[in-house]
């Protein structure tokens, strides 16, 4: 009986080796997520470089939703560090989420190398006080560009600024009552133009 069992185990091992079954879902089979987590209205994931690929696309969805509900994360929120990559997703309502990372090489998504995080819990940021009341003079919209649940306002303008482009970033701002737009360069100039109150 023992000989038969040993022979059976050896046969299985040879079969797996012969046909290349990989029971270890590590970086060799695709992107390897190295860490992930959530906090107040945000979630993140990190991963090691896959082969020699330097470009990645990230998606996020609530865990209970199906695959068709993945939403693309803005590319500016994916950053490369010395030894790894990281994506931070902001403006999330409380709940459970999954982040999917796909390598992008030669103009094509390498879907076979995609990786998905386990469920990530996002918690609320508690906002209290009269400024958040609908009876306040600003109608409970204290966050300004954000809704009170932490999501960006529908008419919010989102600009991604780095130390390299802070003086070169361009944006069109409404500069008159008739809706005329003027292009401004540099974050300071953009903010000053918006302060005039037409946009």
PDB file of C-alpha atoms in Angstrom:
ATOM      1  CA  UNK A   1       0.000   0.000   0.000  1.00  0.00           C
ATOM      2  CA  UNK A   2       2.804   2.412   0.929  1.00  0.00           C
ATOM      3  CA  UNK A   3       4.645   1.644  -2.317  1.00  0.00           C
ATOM      4  CA  UNK A   4       1.504   2.352  -4.344  1.00  0.00           C
ATOM      5  CA  UNK A   5       0.982   5.668  -2.513  1.00  0.00           C
ATOM      6  CA  UNK A   6       4.575   6.728  -3.061  1.00  0.00           C
ATOM      7  CA  UNK A   7       4.371   5.735  -6.735  1.00  0.00           C
ATOM      8  CA  UNK A   8       1.159   7.738  -7.092  1.00  0.00           C
ATOM      9  CA  UNK A   9       2.710  10.855  -5.506  1.00  0.00           C
ATOM     10  CA  UNK A  10       5.773  10.563  -7.732  1.00  0.00           C
ATOM     11  CA  UNK A  11       3.524  10.250 -10.801  1.00  0.00           C
ATOM     12  CA  UNK A  12       1.551  13.357  -9.807  1.00  0.00           C
ATOM     13  CA  UNK A  13       4.763  15.321  -9.237  1.00  0.00           C
ATOM     14  CA  UNK A  14       6.107  14.229 -12.635  1.00  0.00           C
ATOM     15  CA  UNK A  15       2.774  15.127 -14.285  1.00  0.00           C
ATOM     16  CA  UNK A  16       2.787  18.621 -12.789  1.00  0.00           C
ATOM     17  CA  UNK A  17       6.400  19.131 -13.756  1.00  0.00           C
ATOM     18  CA  UNK A  18       5.895  17.792 -17.259  1.00  0.00           C
ATOM     19  CA  UNK A  19       2.898  19.966 -18.060  1.00  0.00           C
ATOM     20  CA  UNK A  20       4.221  23.086 -16.307  1.00  0.00           C
ATOM     21  CA  UNK A  21       1.453  23.609 -13.757  1.00  0.00           C
ATOM     22  CA  UNK A  22       2.438  26.446 -11.469  1.00  0.00           C
ATOM     23  CA  UNK A  23       0.850  26.193  -8.061  1.00  0.00           C
ATOM     24  CA  UNK A  24       2.783  29.226  -6.873  1.00  0.00           C
ATOM     25  CA  UNK A  25       1.041  32.456  -7.929  1.00  0.00           C
ATOM     26  CA  UNK A  26       4.172  34.576  -7.661  1.00  0.00           C
ATOM     27  CA  UNK A  27       5.703  37.227  -9.911  1.00  0.00           C
ATOM     28  CA  UNK A  28       6.670  34.621 -12.527  1.00  0.00           C
ATOM     29  CA  UNK A  29       3.002  34.282 -13.517  1.00  0.00           C
ATOM     30  CA  UNK A  30       2.254  38.004 -13.578  1.00  0.00           C
ATOM     31  CA  UNK A  31       2.302  41.166 -11.523  1.00  0.00           C
ATOM     32  CA  UNK A  32       2.941  40.535  -7.827  1.00  0.00           C
ATOM     33  CA  UNK A  33       1.041  42.773  -5.409  1.00  0.00           C
ATOM     34  CA  UNK A  34       3.410  43.400  -2.495  1.00  0.00           C
ATOM     35  CA  UNK A  35       1.188  45.487  -0.221  1.00  0.00           C
ATOM     36  CA  UNK A  36      -2.232  47.090  -0.148  1.00  0.00           C
ATOM     37  CA  UNK A  37      -4.490  48.908   2.274  1.00  0.00           C
ATOM     38  CA  UNK A  38      -7.166  51.473   2.865  1.00  0.00           C
ATOM     39  CA  UNK A  39      -7.683  54.511   5.037  1.00  0.00           C
ATOM     40  CA  UNK A  40     -10.049  57.445   5.147  1.00  0.00           C
ATOM     41  CA  UNK A  41     -11.623  57.718   1.675  1.00  0.00           C
ATOM     42  CA  UNK A  42      -8.567  56.247  -0.066  1.00  0.00           C
ATOM     43  CA  UNK A  43      -6.912  52.949  -0.989  1.00  0.00           C
ATOM     44  CA  UNK A  44      -3.492  51.964  -2.301  1.00  0.00           C
ATOM     45  CA  UNK A  45      -1.534  49.050  -3.701  1.00  0.00           C
ATOM     46  CA  UNK A  46       2.154  48.439  -4.436  1.00  0.00           C
ATOM     47  CA  UNK A  47       3.750  45.907  -6.774  1.00  0.00           C
ATOM     48  CA  UNK A  48       7.113  44.822  -8.118  1.00  0.00           C
ATOM     49  CA  UNK A  49       8.105  45.508 -11.692  1.00  0.00           C
ATOM     50  CA  UNK A  50       6.849  42.848 -14.081  1.00  0.00           C
ATOM     51  CA  UNK A  51       9.567  41.753 -16.535  1.00  0.00           C
ATOM     52  CA  UNK A  52      10.927  45.011 -18.006  1.00  0.00           C
ATOM     53  CA  UNK A  53       7.567  46.791 -18.177  1.00  0.00           C
ATOM     54  CA  UNK A  54       7.511  50.363 -16.832  1.00  0.00           C
ATOM     55  CA  UNK A  55       3.916  51.305 -17.640  1.00  0.00           C
ATOM     56  CA  UNK A  56       0.828  50.036 -15.830  1.00  0.00           C
ATOM     57  CA  UNK A  57      -2.887  50.705 -15.821  1.00  0.00           C
ATOM     58  CA  UNK A  58      -4.880  50.461 -12.580  1.00  0.00           C
ATOM     59  CA  UNK A  59      -8.595  49.944 -12.071  1.00  0.00           C
ATOM     60  CA  UNK A  60     -10.817  49.931  -8.994  1.00  0.00           C
ATOM     61  CA  UNK A  61     -14.272  48.633  -8.153  1.00  0.00           C
ATOM     62  CA  UNK A  62     -16.330  47.899  -5.091  1.00  0.00           C
ATOM     63  CA  UNK A  63     -15.806  44.271  -4.103  1.00  0.00           C
ATOM     64  CA  UNK A  64     -19.460  43.282  -4.498  1.00  0.00           C
ATOM     65  CA  UNK A  65     -19.581  44.572  -8.088  1.00  0.00           C
ATOM     66  CA  UNK A  66     -18.821  42.411 -11.109  1.00  0.00           C
ATOM     67  CA  UNK A  67     -15.813  42.749 -13.417  1.00  0.00           C
ATOM     68  CA  UNK A  68     -17.609  45.138 -15.756  1.00  0.00           C
ATOM     69  CA  UNK A  69     -17.695  47.796 -13.038  1.00  0.00           C
ATOM     70  CA  UNK A  70     -13.937  48.381 -12.835  1.00  0.00           C
ATOM     71  CA  UNK A  71     -13.168  52.089 -13.274  1.00  0.00           C
ATOM     72  CA  UNK A  72      -9.821  53.268 -14.629  1.00  0.00           C
ATOM     73  CA  UNK A  73      -7.620  55.163 -12.185  1.00  0.00           C
ATOM     74  CA  UNK A  74      -5.976  58.318 -13.527  1.00  0.00           C
ATOM     75  CA  UNK A  75      -2.451  57.503 -14.720  1.00  0.00           C
ATOM     76  CA  UNK A  76      -1.024  60.373 -12.679  1.00  0.00           C
ATOM     77  CA  UNK A  77      -1.877  58.434  -9.509  1.00  0.00           C
ATOM     78  CA  UNK A  78       0.538  55.628 -10.460  1.00  0.00           C
ATOM     79  CA  UNK A  79       4.122  56.334  -9.456  1.00  0.00           C
ATOM     80  CA  UNK A  80       7.399  54.513  -9.887  1.00  0.00           C
ATOM     81  CA  UNK A  81       9.826  54.316  -7.002  1.00  0.00           C
ATOM     82  CA  UNK A  82      13.316  52.830  -6.992  1.00  0.00           C
ATOM     83  CA  UNK A  83      12.240  49.239  -6.370  1.00  0.00           C
ATOM     84  CA  UNK A  84       8.464  49.181  -6.849  1.00  0.00           C
ATOM     85  CA  UNK A  85       5.331  50.874  -8.195  1.00  0.00           C
ATOM     86  CA  UNK A  86       2.414  52.329  -6.239  1.00  0.00           C
ATOM     87  CA  UNK A  87      -1.095  53.560  -6.976  1.00  0.00           C
ATOM     88  CA  UNK A  88      -3.210  55.682  -4.623  1.00  0.00           C
ATOM     89  CA  UNK A  89      -6.935  56.023  -5.284  1.00  0.00           C
ATOM     90  CA  UNK A  90      -8.603  59.003  -3.621  1.00  0.00           C
ATOM     91  CA  UNK A  91     -12.163  60.225  -3.141  1.00  0.00           C
ATOM     92  CA  UNK A  92     -13.726  56.864  -2.257  1.00  0.00           C
ATOM     93  CA  UNK A  93     -16.893  56.324  -0.278  1.00  0.00           C
ATOM     94  CA  UNK A  94     -16.649  53.906   2.675  1.00  0.00           C
ATOM     95  CA  UNK A  95     -16.795  50.245   1.723  1.00  0.00           C
ATOM     96  CA  UNK A  96     -14.746  47.342   0.397  1.00  0.00           C
ATOM     97  CA  UNK A  97     -12.763  47.605  -2.832  1.00  0.00           C
ATOM     98  CA  UNK A  98     -10.475  45.677  -5.174  1.00  0.00           C
ATOM     99  CA  UNK A  99      -7.651  47.262  -7.164  1.00  0.00           C
ATOM    100  CA  UNK A 100      -6.562  45.617 -10.413  1.00  0.00           C
ATOM    101  CA  UNK A 101      -3.128  46.299 -11.935  1.00  0.00           C
ATOM    102  CA  UNK A 102      -2.315  45.444 -15.562  1.00  0.00           C
ATOM    103  CA  UNK A 103       1.068  45.912 -17.287  1.00  0.00           C
ATOM    104  CA  UNK A 104       0.956  48.068 -20.416  1.00  0.00           C
ATOM    105  CA  UNK A 105       3.672  47.302 -22.939  1.00  0.00           C
ATOM    106  CA  UNK A 106       4.063  48.210 -26.578  1.00  0.00           C
ATOM    107  CA  UNK A 107       0.650  49.844 -26.738  1.00  0.00           C
ATOM    108  CA  UNK A 108      -1.175  46.775 -25.441  1.00  0.00           C
ATOM    109  CA  UNK A 109      -2.523  45.639 -22.089  1.00  0.00           C
ATOM    110  CA  UNK A 110      -0.962  42.392 -20.878  1.00  0.00           C
ATOM    111  CA  UNK A 111      -4.182  41.061 -19.366  1.00  0.00           C
ATOM    112  CA  UNK A 112      -2.680  37.646 -18.742  1.00  0.00           C
ATOM    113  CA  UNK A 113      -0.274  39.268 -16.248  1.00  0.00           C
ATOM    114  CA  UNK A 114      -2.942  41.246 -14.342  1.00  0.00           C
ATOM    115  CA  UNK A 115      -3.126  41.120 -10.550  1.00  0.00           C
ATOM    116  CA  UNK A 116      -6.013  41.936  -8.213  1.00  0.00           C
ATOM    117  CA  UNK A 117      -5.730  42.844  -4.549  1.00  0.00           C
ATOM    118  CA  UNK A 118      -7.774  41.102  -1.891  1.00  0.00           C
ATOM    119  CA  UNK A 119     -10.600  43.214  -0.458  1.00  0.00           C
ATOM    120  CA  UNK A 120      -9.494  46.606   0.851  1.00  0.00           C
ATOM    121  CA  UNK A 121     -11.553  48.398   3.491  1.00  0.00           C
ATOM    122  CA  UNK A 122     -12.048  52.141   3.049  1.00  0.00           C
ATOM    123  CA  UNK A 123     -13.320  53.988   6.112  1.00  0.00           C
ATOM    124  CA  UNK A 124     -15.118  57.350   6.326  1.00  0.00           C
ATOM    125  CA  UNK A 125     -13.547  60.617   7.331  1.00  0.00           C
ATOM    126  CA  UNK A 126     -15.812  62.003  10.024  1.00  0.00           C
ATOM    127  CA  UNK A 127     -16.961  65.507   9.193  1.00  0.00           C
ATOM    128  CA  UNK A 128     -18.868  67.328  11.873  1.00  0.00           C
ATOM    129  CA  UNK A 129     -19.834  70.874  12.735  1.00  0.00           C
ATOM    130  CA  UNK A 130     -22.125  73.582  11.438  1.00  0.00           C
ATOM    131  CA  UNK A 131     -20.146  73.986   8.194  1.00  0.00           C
ATOM    132  CA  UNK A 132     -21.378  70.540   7.188  1.00  0.00           C
ATOM    133  CA  UNK A 133     -25.014  71.279   7.976  1.00  0.00           C
ATOM    134  CA  UNK A 134     -27.443  71.982   5.144  1.00  0.00           C
ATOM    135  CA  UNK A 135     -28.566  74.987   7.222  1.00  0.00           C
ATOM    136  CA  UNK A 136     -25.144  76.647   7.029  1.00  0.00           C
ATOM    137  CA  UNK A 137     -24.503  79.592   4.732  1.00  0.00           C
ATOM    138  CA  UNK A 138     -22.575  77.323   2.362  1.00  0.00           C
ATOM    139  CA  UNK A 139     -25.233  74.621   2.358  1.00  0.00           C
ATOM    140  CA  UNK A 140     -23.124  71.940   3.983  1.00  0.00           C
ATOM    141  CA  UNK A 141     -20.528  72.029   1.240  1.00  0.00           C
ATOM    142  CA  UNK A 142     -17.548  72.800   3.449  1.00  0.00           C
ATOM    143  CA  UNK A 143     -15.134  70.527   1.549  1.00  0.00           C
ATOM    144  CA  UNK A 144     -15.330  72.813  -1.513  1.00  0.00           C
ATOM    145  CA  UNK A 145     -14.179  70.630  -4.382  1.00  0.00           C
ATOM    146  CA  UNK A 146     -15.382  67.524  -2.571  1.00  0.00           C
ATOM    147  CA  UNK A 147     -18.771  66.233  -1.557  1.00  0.00           C
ATOM    148  CA  UNK A 148     -19.352  65.599   2.129  1.00  0.00           C
ATOM    149  CA  UNK A 149     -18.839  61.853   1.581  1.00  0.00           C
ATOM    150  CA  UNK A 150     -15.306  62.455   0.286  1.00  0.00           C
ATOM    151  CA  UNK A 151     -15.999  61.987  -3.422  1.00  0.00           C
ATOM    152  CA  UNK A 152     -15.002  64.785  -5.842  1.00  0.00           C
ATOM    153  CA  UNK A 153     -17.791  67.220  -6.692  1.00  0.00           C
ATOM    154  CA  UNK A 154     -19.348  66.714 -10.113  1.00  0.00           C
ATOM    155  CA  UNK A 155     -17.963  70.039 -11.352  1.00  0.00           C
ATOM    156  CA  UNK A 156     -14.573  69.728  -9.630  1.00  0.00           C
ATOM    157  CA  UNK A 157     -11.470  70.451 -11.709  1.00  0.00           C
ATOM    158  CA  UNK A 158      -8.680  68.034 -10.844  1.00  0.00           C
ATOM    159  CA  UNK A 159      -5.100  68.969 -11.722  1.00  0.00           C
ATOM    160  CA  UNK A 160      -2.147  66.706 -10.966  1.00  0.00           C
ATOM    161  CA  UNK A 161       0.928  68.757 -10.147  1.00  0.00           C
ATOM    162  CA  UNK A 162       4.502  67.647  -9.558  1.00  0.00           C
ATOM    163  CA  UNK A 163       7.608  69.582  -8.608  1.00  0.00           C
ATOM    164  CA  UNK A 164       8.718  69.248 -12.244  1.00  0.00           C
ATOM    165  CA  UNK A 165       5.626  70.808 -13.861  1.00  0.00           C
ATOM    166  CA  UNK A 166       4.296  73.184 -11.172  1.00  0.00           C
ATOM    167  CA  UNK A 167       5.397  76.183 -13.257  1.00  0.00           C
ATOM    168  CA  UNK A 168       4.551  74.667 -16.652  1.00  0.00           C
ATOM    169  CA  UNK A 169       1.119  73.127 -16.096  1.00  0.00           C
ATOM    170  CA  UNK A 170      -1.562  74.668 -18.327  1.00  0.00           C
ATOM    171  CA  UNK A 171      -5.288  75.063 -17.775  1.00  0.00           C
ATOM    172  CA  UNK A 172      -8.130  77.044 -19.365  1.00  0.00           C
ATOM    173  CA  UNK A 173     -10.024  79.275 -16.944  1.00  0.00           C
ATOM    174  CA  UNK A 174     -13.281  81.177 -17.535  1.00  0.00           C
ATOM    175  CA  UNK A 175     -12.297  84.853 -17.317  1.00  0.00           C
ATOM    176  CA  UNK A 176     -15.488  86.755 -18.119  1.00  0.00           C
ATOM    177  CA  UNK A 177     -19.216  86.695 -17.509  1.00  0.00           C
ATOM    178  CA  UNK A 178     -19.884  85.593 -21.083  1.00  0.00           C
ATOM    179  CA  UNK A 179     -17.875  82.386 -20.518  1.00  0.00           C
ATOM    180  CA  UNK A 180     -14.718  83.339 -22.395  1.00  0.00           C
ATOM    181  CA  UNK A 181     -11.823  81.047 -21.537  1.00  0.00           C
ATOM    182  CA  UNK A 182      -8.168  82.030 -21.265  1.00  0.00           C
ATOM    183  CA  UNK A 183      -5.234  79.644 -20.977  1.00  0.00           C
ATOM    184  CA  UNK A 184      -2.928  80.131 -17.990  1.00  0.00           C
ATOM    185  CA  UNK A 185       0.445  78.561 -17.322  1.00  0.00           C
ATOM    186  CA  UNK A 186       1.739  77.724 -13.855  1.00  0.00           C
ATOM    187  CA  UNK A 187      -0.232  76.668 -10.797  1.00  0.00           C
ATOM    188  CA  UNK A 188      -0.054  80.102  -9.125  1.00  0.00           C
ATOM    189  CA  UNK A 189      -1.425  81.848 -12.217  1.00  0.00           C
ATOM    190  CA  UNK A 190      -4.212  79.282 -12.575  1.00  0.00           C
ATOM    191  CA  UNK A 191      -5.294  79.726  -8.949  1.00  0.00           C
ATOM    192  CA  UNK A 192      -5.161  83.520  -9.183  1.00  0.00           C
ATOM    193  CA  UNK A 193      -7.301  83.458 -12.347  1.00  0.00           C
ATOM    194  CA  UNK A 194      -9.911  81.261 -10.675  1.00  0.00           C
ATOM    195  CA  UNK A 195     -10.031  83.624  -7.694  1.00  0.00           C
ATOM    196  CA  UNK A 196     -11.651  86.240  -9.922  1.00  0.00           C
ATOM    197  CA  UNK A 197     -14.879  84.278  -9.545  1.00  0.00           C
ATOM    198  CA  UNK A 198     -15.966  83.632 -13.126  1.00  0.00           C
ATOM    199  CA  UNK A 199     -14.988  79.942 -13.166  1.00  0.00           C
TER     200      UNK A 199
END
